[in-house]
PDB file of C-alpha atoms in Angstrom:
ATOM      1  CA  ARG A 264       0.000   0.000   0.000  1.00 44.00           C
ATOM      2  CA  THR A 265       1.278   3.458  -0.888  1.00 47.00           C
ATOM      3  CA  GLN A 266       0.118   6.499   1.052  1.00 47.00           C
ATOM      4  CA  VAL A 267      -0.962   9.129  -1.480  1.00 46.00           C
ATOM      5  CA  ALA A 268      -2.661  11.642   0.805  1.00 48.00           C
ATOM      6  CA  ASP A 269      -4.164  11.780   4.267  1.00 50.00           C
ATOM      7  CA  GLU A 270      -7.548  10.684   3.003  1.00 50.00           C
ATOM      8  CA  LYS A 271      -6.632   8.509   0.012  1.00 53.00           C
ATOM      9  CA  THR A 272      -4.740   5.266  -0.260  1.00 58.00           C
ATOM     10  CA  CYS A 273      -3.676   3.683  -3.521  1.00 55.00           C
ATOM     11  CA  MET A 274      -3.655  -0.110  -3.455  1.00 55.00           C
ATOM     12  CA  GLN A 275      -2.005  -2.415  -5.965  1.00 55.00           C
ATOM     13  CA  PHE A 276      -2.733  -6.125  -5.770  1.00 55.00           C
ATOM     14  CA  SER A 277      -3.016  -9.247  -7.856  1.00 60.00           C
ATOM     15  CA  ILE A 278      -5.011 -12.416  -7.368  1.00 59.00           C
ATOM     16  CA  ARG A 279      -3.732 -15.688  -8.780  1.00 64.00           C
ATOM     17  CA  ARG A 280      -5.465 -19.034  -8.677  1.00 66.00           C
ATOM     18  CA  PRO A 281      -3.195 -21.910  -9.690  1.00 68.00           C
ATOM     19  CA  LYS A 282      -6.178 -24.079 -10.564  1.00 74.00           C
ATOM     20  CA  LEU A 283      -9.625 -23.118 -11.818  1.00 74.00           C
ATOM     21  CA  PRO A 284     -12.736 -25.103 -10.908  1.00 78.00           C
ATOM     22  CA  SER A 285     -14.070 -27.261 -13.741  1.00 76.00           C
ATOM     23  CA  SER A 286     -17.118 -24.999 -14.024  1.00 76.00           C
ATOM     24  CA  GLU A 287     -14.840 -22.185 -15.246  1.00 76.00           C
ATOM     25  CA  THR A 288     -12.756 -24.150 -17.734  1.00 78.00           C
ATOM     26  CA  HIS A 289     -13.360 -25.287 -21.297  1.00 81.00           C
ATOM     27  CA  PRO A 290     -14.866 -28.805 -21.425  1.00 78.00           C
ATOM     28  CA  GLU A 291     -11.889 -29.968 -23.516  1.00 80.00           C
ATOM     29  CA  GLU A 292      -9.320 -28.627 -21.040  1.00 78.00           C
ATOM     30  CA  SER A 293      -6.647 -31.153 -19.972  1.00 77.00           C
ATOM     31  CA  LEU A 294      -7.443 -33.486 -22.880  1.00 78.00           C
ATOM     32  CA  TYR A 295      -4.428 -32.392 -24.934  1.00 81.00           C
ATOM     33  CA  ARG A 296      -0.724 -32.419 -24.212  1.00 86.00           C
ATOM     34  CA  ARG A 297       1.788 -29.836 -25.318  1.00 91.00           C
ATOM     35  CA  LEU A 298       2.793 -30.134 -28.978  1.00 95.00           C
ATOM     36  CA  ASP A 299       6.247 -31.715 -28.833  1.00 96.00           C
ATOM     37  CA  VAL A 300       8.628 -32.778 -31.602  1.00 97.00           C
ATOM     38  CA  ALA A 301       7.090 -36.229 -32.008  1.00 97.00           C
ATOM     39  CA  ALA A 302       3.526 -34.879 -32.174  1.00 96.00           C
ATOM     40  CA  TRP A 303       4.568 -32.181 -34.649  1.00 97.00           C
ATOM     41  CA  LEU A 304       6.250 -34.698 -36.954  1.00 97.00           C
ATOM     42  CA  ARG A 305       3.086 -36.816 -36.944  1.00 96.00           C
ATOM     43  CA  HIS A 306       1.261 -33.848 -38.478  1.00 97.00           C
ATOM     44  CA  LEU A 307       3.731 -33.654 -41.403  1.00 97.00           C
ATOM     45  CA  ASN A 308       3.397 -35.980 -44.392  1.00 97.00           C
ATOM     46  CA  ALA A 309       6.256 -37.183 -46.587  1.00 97.00           C
ATOM     47  CA  LEU A 310       6.252 -33.898 -48.548  1.00 97.00           C
ATOM     48  CA  GLY A 311       6.299 -31.781 -45.400  1.00 97.00           C
ATOM     49  CA  GLN A 312       2.675 -30.644 -45.693  1.00 97.00           C
ATOM     50  CA  VAL A 313       0.675 -30.185 -42.487  1.00 97.00           C
ATOM     51  CA  GLU A 314      -2.149 -32.693 -42.124  1.00 96.00           C
ATOM     52  CA  GLU A 315      -5.153 -32.513 -39.774  1.00 94.00           C
ATOM     53  CA  GLU A 316      -4.725 -28.769 -39.344  1.00 93.00           C
ATOM     54  CA  TYR A 317      -7.800 -28.471 -37.127  1.00 92.00           C
ATOM     55  CA  LYS A 318      -6.433 -31.021 -34.652  1.00 93.00           C
ATOM     56  CA  LEU A 319      -3.096 -29.215 -34.696  1.00 95.00           C
ATOM     57  CA  ARG A 320      -4.754 -25.911 -33.789  1.00 94.00           C
ATOM     58  CA  GLN A 321      -6.733 -27.716 -31.107  1.00 93.00           C
ATOM     59  CA  ALA A 322      -3.572 -29.166 -29.554  1.00 94.00           C
ATOM     60  CA  ILE A 323      -1.806 -25.774 -29.623  1.00 96.00           C
ATOM     61  CA  PHE A 324      -4.807 -23.964 -28.142  1.00 94.00           C
ATOM     62  CA  PHE A 325      -5.041 -26.280 -25.147  1.00 93.00           C
ATOM     63  CA  GLY A 326      -1.486 -27.540 -24.719  1.00 93.00           C
ATOM     64  CA  GLY A 327       0.844 -24.977 -26.245  1.00 94.00           C
ATOM     65  CA  ILE A 328       4.023 -25.651 -28.210  1.00 97.00           C
ATOM     66  CA  ASP A 329       7.257 -27.103 -26.897  1.00 96.00           C
ATOM     67  CA  VAL A 330       9.911 -24.374 -26.816  1.00 96.00           C
ATOM     68  CA  SER A 331      12.255 -26.457 -28.974  1.00 96.00           C
ATOM     69  CA  ILE A 332       9.938 -26.283 -32.027  1.00 97.00           C
ATOM     70  CA  ARG A 333       8.383 -22.820 -31.660  1.00 97.00           C
ATOM     71  CA  GLY A 334      10.687 -21.421 -34.315  1.00 97.00           C
ATOM     72  CA  GLU A 335       9.420 -24.042 -36.775  1.00 97.00           C
ATOM     73  CA  VAL A 336       5.708 -23.891 -35.893  1.00 98.00           C
ATOM     74  CA  TRP A 337       5.153 -20.160 -35.316  1.00 98.00           C
ATOM     75  CA  PRO A 338       5.635 -19.241 -39.024  1.00 98.00           C
ATOM     76  CA  PHE A 339       2.606 -21.425 -39.814  1.00 97.00           C
ATOM     77  CA  LEU A 340       0.479 -19.782 -37.113  1.00 95.00           C
ATOM     78  CA  LEU A 341       1.552 -16.340 -38.329  1.00 95.00           C
ATOM     79  CA  ARG A 342       0.673 -17.286 -41.917  1.00 93.00           C
ATOM     80  CA  TYR A 343       4.139 -16.902 -43.321  1.00 97.00           C
ATOM     81  CA  TYR A 344       3.915 -20.551 -44.371  1.00 98.00           C
ATOM     82  CA  SER A 345       0.789 -22.179 -45.755  1.00 96.00           C
ATOM     83  CA  HIS A 346      -0.228 -25.481 -44.187  1.00 96.00           C
ATOM     84  CA  GLU A 347      -0.551 -26.920 -47.695  1.00 97.00           C
ATOM     85  CA  SER A 348       3.021 -25.978 -48.653  1.00 97.00           C
ATOM     86  CA  THR A 349       5.681 -28.659 -49.066  1.00 98.00           C
ATOM     87  CA  SER A 350       9.145 -28.439 -47.529  1.00 97.00           C
ATOM     88  CA  GLU A 351      10.579 -27.584 -50.960  1.00 98.00           C
ATOM     89  CA  GLU A 352       7.989 -24.869 -51.531  1.00 98.00           C
ATOM     90  CA  ARG A 353       8.777 -23.312 -48.152  1.00 98.00           C
ATOM     91  CA  GLU A 354      12.491 -23.184 -48.936  1.00 98.00           C
ATOM     92  CA  ALA A 355      11.730 -21.536 -52.288  1.00 98.00           C
ATOM     93  CA  LEU A 356       9.463 -19.059 -50.500  1.00 98.00           C
ATOM     94  CA  ARG A 357      12.221 -18.198 -48.014  1.00 98.00           C
ATOM     95  CA  VAL A 358      14.629 -17.459 -50.870  1.00 98.00           C
ATOM     96  CA  GLN A 359      12.068 -15.223 -52.580  1.00 98.00           C
ATOM     97  CA  LYS A 360      11.152 -13.429 -49.364  1.00 98.00           C
ATOM     98  CA  ARG A 361      14.821 -12.808 -48.552  1.00 98.00           C
ATOM     99  CA  LYS A 362      15.142 -10.996 -51.868  1.00 98.00           C
ATOM    100  CA  GLU A 363      12.035  -8.941 -51.136  1.00 98.00           C
ATOM    101  CA  TYR A 364      13.320  -8.112 -47.655  1.00 98.00           C
ATOM    102  CA  ALA A 365      16.667  -7.000 -49.097  1.00 98.00           C
ATOM    103  CA  GLU A 366      14.817  -4.750 -51.565  1.00 98.00           C
ATOM    104  CA  ILE A 367      12.831  -3.151 -48.727  1.00 98.00           C
ATOM    105  CA  GLN A 368      16.025  -2.515 -46.793  1.00 98.00           C
ATOM    106  CA  GLN A 369      17.732  -1.071 -49.865  1.00 98.00           C
ATOM    107  CA  LYS A 370      14.784   1.279 -50.340  1.00 97.00           C
ATOM    108  CA  ARG A 371      15.280   2.512 -46.771  1.00 97.00           C
ATOM    109  CA  LEU A 372      19.023   2.964 -47.214  1.00 97.00           C
ATOM    110  CA  SER A 373      18.527   4.799 -50.531  1.00 97.00           C
ATOM    111  CA  MET A 374      16.375   7.609 -49.146  1.00 96.00           C
ATOM    112  CA  THR A 375      17.181  11.162 -50.126  1.00 96.00           C
ATOM    113  CA  PRO A 376      18.577  13.355 -47.337  1.00 96.00           C
ATOM    114  CA  GLU A 377      15.190  15.038 -46.971  1.00 96.00           C
ATOM    115  CA  GLU A 378      13.356  11.688 -46.837  1.00 96.00           C
ATOM    116  CA  HIS A 379      15.845  10.382 -44.298  1.00 95.00           C
ATOM    117  CA  ARG A 380      15.389  13.396 -42.022  1.00 96.00           C
ATOM    118  CA  ALA A 381      11.617  12.884 -42.032  1.00 96.00           C
ATOM    119  CA  PHE A 382      12.056   9.131 -41.467  1.00 96.00           C
ATOM    120  CA  TRP A 383      14.438   9.739 -38.562  1.00 96.00           C
ATOM    121  CA  ARG A 384      12.036  12.194 -36.973  1.00 95.00           C
ATOM    122  CA  ASN A 385       8.875  10.068 -37.441  1.00 94.00           C
ATOM    123  CA  VAL A 386      10.247   6.537 -37.045  1.00 96.00           C
ATOM    124  CA  GLN A 387      13.927   5.952 -36.402  1.00 96.00           C
ATOM    125  CA  PHE A 388      14.292   8.214 -33.359  1.00 96.00           C
ATOM    126  CA  THR A 389      11.636   6.194 -31.477  1.00 95.00           C
ATOM    127  CA  VAL A 390      12.851   2.804 -32.731  1.00 97.00           C
ATOM    128  CA  ASP A 391      16.418   3.548 -31.622  1.00 96.00           C
ATOM    129  CA  LYS A 392      15.186   4.429 -28.137  1.00 96.00           C
ATOM    130  CA  ASP A 393      12.930   1.374 -27.835  1.00 95.00           C
ATOM    131  CA  VAL A 394      15.118  -1.483 -29.074  1.00 96.00           C
ATOM    132  CA  VAL A 395      17.883  -0.882 -26.539  1.00 95.00           C
ATOM    133  CA  ARG A 396      15.443  -1.390 -23.679  1.00 93.00           C
ATOM    134  CA  THR A 397      13.331  -4.241 -25.071  1.00 94.00           C
ATOM    135  CA  ASP A 398      13.753  -7.699 -23.500  1.00 93.00           C
ATOM    136  CA  ARG A 399      17.341  -6.985 -22.432  1.00 92.00           C
ATOM    137  CA  SER A 400      16.982  -9.515 -19.608  1.00 91.00           C
ATOM    138  CA  ASN A 401      16.496 -12.196 -22.256  1.00 93.00           C
ATOM    139  CA  GLN A 402      19.806 -13.948 -22.962  1.00 94.00           C
ATOM    140  CA  PHE A 403      19.172 -13.516 -26.693  1.00 96.00           C
ATOM    141  CA  PHE A 404      19.298  -9.710 -26.400  1.00 96.00           C
ATOM    142  CA  ARG A 405      21.589  -9.317 -23.381  1.00 94.00           C
ATOM    143  CA  GLY A 406      24.870  -7.415 -23.405  1.00 91.00           C
ATOM    144  CA  GLU A 407      26.335  -4.373 -25.087  1.00 91.00           C
ATOM    145  CA  GLY A 408      26.780  -4.477 -28.853  1.00 91.00           C
ATOM    146  CA  ASN A 409      24.481  -7.502 -29.176  1.00 95.00           C
ATOM    147  CA  PRO A 410      23.916  -8.107 -32.926  1.00 97.00           C
ATOM    148  CA  ASN A 411      20.405  -9.413 -32.231  1.00 97.00           C
ATOM    149  CA  VAL A 412      19.378  -5.969 -30.968  1.00 97.00           C
ATOM    150  CA  GLU A 413      20.590  -4.471 -34.241  1.00 97.00           C
ATOM    151  CA  SER A 414      18.669  -7.156 -36.148  1.00 98.00           C
ATOM    152  CA  MET A 415      15.479  -6.212 -34.266  1.00 98.00           C
ATOM    153  CA  ARG A 416      16.156  -2.566 -35.083  1.00 98.00           C
ATOM    154  CA  ARG A 417      16.483  -3.289 -38.818  1.00 98.00           C
ATOM    155  CA  ILE A 418      13.262  -5.339 -38.829  1.00 98.00           C
ATOM    156  CA  LEU A 419      11.289  -2.485 -37.265  1.00 98.00           C
ATOM    157  CA  LEU A 420      12.814   0.201 -39.497  1.00 98.00           C
ATOM    158  CA  ASN A 421      12.213  -1.901 -42.593  1.00 98.00           C
ATOM    159  CA  TYR A 422       8.640  -2.629 -41.521  1.00 97.00           C
ATOM    160  CA  ALA A 423       7.969   1.112 -41.313  1.00 96.00           C
ATOM    161  CA  VAL A 424       9.156   1.386 -44.929  1.00 97.00           C
ATOM    162  CA  TYR A 425       7.129  -1.664 -45.977  1.00 97.00           C
ATOM    163  CA  ASN A 426       3.956  -0.421 -44.293  1.00 93.00           C
ATOM    164  CA  PRO A 427       4.173   3.370 -43.954  1.00 94.00           C
ATOM    165  CA  ALA A 428       0.466   3.593 -43.039  1.00 88.00           C
ATOM    166  CA  ILE A 429       1.299   1.971 -39.692  1.00 86.00           C
ATOM    167  CA  GLY A 430       4.965   2.923 -39.532  1.00 91.00           C
ATOM    168  CA  TYR A 431       6.204   2.408 -35.990  1.00 92.00           C
ATOM    169  CA  SER A 432       4.569   2.924 -32.630  1.00 87.00           C
ATOM    170  CA  GLN A 433       5.960   2.260 -29.191  1.00 83.00           C
ATOM    171  CA  GLY A 434       5.259  -1.310 -28.181  1.00 86.00           C
ATOM    172  CA  MET A 435       5.909  -2.895 -31.562  1.00 91.00           C
ATOM    173  CA  SER A 436       9.425  -3.832 -30.413  1.00 94.00           C
ATOM    174  CA  ASP A 437       7.793  -5.843 -27.606  1.00 93.00           C
ATOM    175  CA  LEU A 438       5.892  -7.839 -30.224  1.00 93.00           C
ATOM    176  CA  VAL A 439       8.739  -8.553 -32.616  1.00 96.00           C
ATOM    177  CA  ALA A 440      11.411  -9.411 -30.010  1.00 97.00           C
ATOM    178  CA  PRO A 441       9.977 -12.806 -28.934  1.00 96.00           C
ATOM    179  CA  ILE A 442       9.447 -13.807 -32.578  1.00 97.00           C
ATOM    180  CA  LEU A 443      13.067 -13.025 -33.430  1.00 98.00           C
ATOM    181  CA  ALA A 444      14.277 -14.904 -30.354  1.00 97.00           C
ATOM    182  CA  GLU A 445      12.430 -18.044 -31.508  1.00 97.00           C
ATOM    183  CA  VAL A 446      12.589 -17.859 -35.324  1.00 97.00           C
ATOM    184  CA  LEU A 447      16.196 -16.530 -35.261  1.00 96.00           C
ATOM    185  CA  ASP A 448      16.430 -15.589 -38.952  1.00 97.00           C
ATOM    186  CA  GLU A 449      15.977 -11.840 -39.627  1.00 98.00           C
ATOM    187  CA  SER A 450      14.088 -12.135 -42.920  1.00 98.00           C
ATOM    188  CA  ASP A 451      11.827 -14.930 -41.656  1.00 98.00           C
ATOM    189  CA  THR A 452      11.087 -12.916 -38.515  1.00 98.00           C
ATOM    190  CA  PHE A 453      10.202  -9.863 -40.596  1.00 98.00           C
ATOM    191  CA  TRP A 454       7.622 -11.771 -42.635  1.00 98.00           C
ATOM    192  CA  CYS A 455       6.228 -13.456 -39.518  1.00 97.00           C
ATOM    193  CA  PHE A 456       5.818  -9.983 -38.035  1.00 96.00           C
ATOM    194  CA  VAL A 457       4.044  -8.855 -41.194  1.00 96.00           C
ATOM    195  CA  GLY A 458       1.663 -11.775 -40.754  1.00 94.00           C
ATOM    196  CA  LEU A 459       1.149 -10.907 -37.102  1.00 92.00           C
ATOM    197  CA  MET A 460       0.209  -7.313 -37.901  1.00 89.00           C
ATOM    198  CA  GLN A 461      -2.005  -8.251 -40.879  1.00 85.00           C
ATOM    199  CA  ASN A 462      -3.841 -11.367 -39.863  1.00 71.00           C
ATOM    200  CA  THR A 463      -4.073 -11.630 -36.103  1.00 55.00           C
ATOM    201  CA  ILE A 464      -7.134  -9.974 -34.640  1.00 50.00           C
ATOM    202  CA  PHE A 465      -5.598 -10.350 -31.194  1.00 47.00           C
ATOM    203  CA  VAL A 466      -3.073  -7.629 -32.021  1.00 54.00           C
ATOM    204  CA  SER A 467      -4.384  -4.092 -31.867  1.00 49.00           C
ATOM    205  CA  SER A 468      -2.586  -1.298 -33.642  1.00 54.00           C
ATOM    206  CA  PRO A 469      -2.183   1.923 -31.692  1.00 53.00           C
ATOM    207  CA  ARG A 470      -4.708   3.716 -33.900  1.00 58.00           C
ATOM    208  CA  ASP A 471      -7.729   4.989 -31.996  1.00 67.00           C
ATOM    209  CA  GLU A 472     -10.303   3.203 -34.154  1.00 73.00           C
ATOM    210  CA  ASP A 473      -8.559  -0.158 -33.703  1.00 73.00           C
ATOM    211  CA  MET A 474      -8.307   0.250 -29.944  1.00 78.00           C
ATOM    212  CA  GLU A 475     -11.965   1.269 -29.735  1.00 82.00           C
ATOM    213  CA  LYS A 476     -12.933  -1.876 -31.673  1.00 82.00           C
ATOM    214  CA  GLN A 477     -11.036  -4.024 -29.176  1.00 82.00           C
ATOM    215  CA  LEU A 478     -12.594  -2.201 -26.229  1.00 86.00           C
ATOM    216  CA  LEU A 479     -16.045  -2.703 -27.730  1.00 88.00           C
ATOM    217  CA  TYR A 480     -15.521  -6.474 -27.695  1.00 86.00           C
ATOM    218  CA  LEU A 481     -14.091  -6.338 -24.181  1.00 89.00           C
ATOM    219  CA  ARG A 482     -16.997  -4.278 -22.835  1.00 91.00           C
ATOM    220  CA  GLU A 483     -19.470  -6.733 -24.312  1.00 92.00           C
ATOM    221  CA  LEU A 484     -17.607  -9.684 -22.818  1.00 90.00           C
ATOM    222  CA  LEU A 485     -17.642  -8.012 -19.416  1.00 91.00           C
ATOM    223  CA  ARG A 486     -21.340  -7.225 -19.733  1.00 93.00           C
ATOM    224  CA  LEU A 487     -22.082 -10.897 -20.407  1.00 93.00           C
ATOM    225  CA  THR A 488     -19.634 -12.588 -18.041  1.00 89.00           C
ATOM    226  CA  HIS A 489     -19.181 -10.089 -15.178  1.00 91.00           C
ATOM    227  CA  PRO A 490     -22.343  -7.967 -15.101  1.00 93.00           C
ATOM    228  CA  ARG A 491     -21.704  -6.569 -11.598  1.00 94.00           C
ATOM    229  CA  PHE A 492     -18.272  -5.280 -12.545  1.00 93.00           C
ATOM    230  CA  TYR A 493     -19.653  -3.945 -15.829  1.00 94.00           C
ATOM    231  CA  GLN A 494     -22.344  -2.012 -13.946  1.00 95.00           C
ATOM    232  CA  HIS A 495     -19.661  -0.619 -11.663  1.00 94.00           C
ATOM    233  CA  LEU A 496     -17.803   0.736 -14.708  1.00 93.00           C
ATOM    234  CA  VAL A 497     -21.050   2.190 -16.047  1.00 93.00           C
ATOM    235  CA  SER A 498     -21.649   3.919 -12.714  1.00 94.00           C
ATOM    236  CA  LEU A 499     -18.273   5.654 -13.059  1.00 92.00           C
ATOM    237  CA  GLY A 500     -19.494   7.363 -16.217  1.00 87.00           C
ATOM    238  CA  GLU A 501     -17.664   7.692 -19.509  1.00 83.00           C
ATOM    239  CA  ASP A 502     -14.232   7.459 -17.882  1.00 85.00           C
ATOM    240  CA  GLY A 503     -15.031   4.020 -16.494  1.00 88.00           C
ATOM    241  CA  LEU A 504     -15.973   2.602 -19.874  1.00 87.00           C
ATOM    242  CA  GLN A 505     -12.799   3.998 -21.444  1.00 88.00           C
ATOM    243  CA  MET A 506     -11.041   1.212 -19.511  1.00 88.00           C
ATOM    244  CA  LEU A 507      -7.657   2.902 -19.595  1.00 85.00           C
ATOM    245  CA  PHE A 508      -6.309   0.239 -17.254  1.00 86.00           C
ATOM    246  CA  CYS A 509      -6.407  -2.381 -20.003  1.00 86.00           C
ATOM    247  CA  HIS A 510      -5.025  -0.465 -23.004  1.00 83.00           C
ATOM    248  CA  ARG A 511      -1.551  -1.953 -22.449  1.00 84.00           C
ATOM    249  CA  TRP A 512      -3.043  -5.446 -22.250  1.00 85.00           C
ATOM    250  CA  LEU A 513      -4.394  -5.049 -25.773  1.00 82.00           C
ATOM    251  CA  LEU A 514      -1.443  -3.245 -27.311  1.00 81.00           C
ATOM    252  CA  LEU A 515       1.184  -5.673 -26.007  1.00 84.00           C
ATOM    253  CA  CYS A 516      -0.928  -8.831 -25.879  1.00 85.00           C
ATOM    254  CA  PHE A 517      -0.516  -9.160 -22.087  1.00 87.00           C
ATOM    255  CA  LYS A 518       3.250  -9.415 -22.487  1.00 89.00           C
ATOM    256  CA  ARG A 519       3.982  -7.177 -19.500  1.00 88.00           C
ATOM    257  CA  GLU A 520       1.189  -8.540 -17.335  1.00 90.00           C
ATOM    258  CA  PHE A 521       2.524 -12.114 -17.156  1.00 90.00           C
ATOM    259  CA  PRO A 522       5.920 -13.833 -16.951  1.00 90.00           C
ATOM    260  CA  GLU A 523       7.306 -14.313 -20.462  1.00 90.00           C
ATOM    261  CA  ALA A 524       6.641 -18.064 -20.624  1.00 91.00           C
ATOM    262  CA  GLU A 525       2.974 -17.559 -19.723  1.00 92.00           C
ATOM    263  CA  ALA A 526       2.574 -14.586 -22.058  1.00 93.00           C
ATOM    264  CA  LEU A 527       3.931 -16.527 -25.039  1.00 95.00           C
ATOM    265  CA  ARG A 528       1.618 -19.405 -24.154  1.00 94.00           C
ATOM    266  CA  ILE A 529      -1.302 -16.938 -24.397  1.00 91.00           C
ATOM    267  CA  TRP A 530      -0.001 -15.706 -27.759  1.00 93.00           C
ATOM    268  CA  GLU A 531       0.108 -19.239 -29.155  1.00 93.00           C
ATOM    269  CA  ALA A 532      -3.422 -19.987 -28.017  1.00 91.00           C
ATOM    270  CA  CYS A 533      -4.680 -16.830 -29.727  1.00 88.00           C
ATOM    271  CA  TRP A 534      -2.688 -17.447 -32.905  1.00 91.00           C
ATOM    272  CA  ALA A 535      -4.160 -20.956 -33.129  1.00 92.00           C
ATOM    273  CA  HIS A 536      -7.622 -19.448 -33.922  1.00 89.00           C
ATOM    274  CA  TYR A 537      -9.267 -22.559 -32.540  1.00 87.00           C
ATOM    275  CA  GLN A 538     -13.080 -22.321 -32.704  1.00 77.00           C
ATOM    276  CA  GLY A 539     -12.858 -18.824 -34.192  1.00 69.00           C
ATOM    277  CA  HIS A 540     -10.806 -15.680 -33.786  1.00 61.00           C
ATOM    278  CA  TYR A 541     -12.120 -14.805 -30.327  1.00 56.00           C
ATOM    279  CA  ALA A 542     -12.227 -18.301 -28.794  1.00 48.00           C
TER     280      ALA A 542
END
């Protein structure tokens, strides 16, 4: 408890329940184990195509993915790879996408002095500040002069060139860092990030209309599942329904609200799109 004034006290607390009662869990909970190497290989046919995609998404939604194969499976969830693609087709795609990525980077490096000044002011200044303080406790990004930090920086700068309508906003480094740490390859990570920003409803861009759309869904969920709390927010007036306390949850996909292992487990479940986008 922190004393704010004689009459007011600010309290911060968290409630954690290691186990939920069965009445609050999905009926299929505990029926599926984590997707490990052996289970993943059983989903691949001789050509490397993914079979029984629905069962795969089901297993990921309930059990998660073993850390050792995240870098191989995430590109499918982020729609960089098609489930119907063969191993040969994926390698050909990687070669093609590396060329495209190099072209995007060359476009950034070939800016006129005037274009570069505007880019530095609108994008690069913020990126440079953010990448040096993103996930530095992670061994992958730890230490001075770490090349992986520079790789993350290039991905974000190049993405702003690739998609100038979104450009860069604070928090995007928090989204790309875990992907880079698992996928490892810079070009592959870039295209996975493109897929994340394009195809995953769970990610909200910082634009007001996108955030309001997410809050609309959240308000409706609260109204249906926690009507007393919803009525409390209503009683607070417009400020209560703005739900400022959860903006960071939506922007960073709960990354700073949970330990990293748990946050990435949430990401995988959402990326699986089992039983719909908002399952």
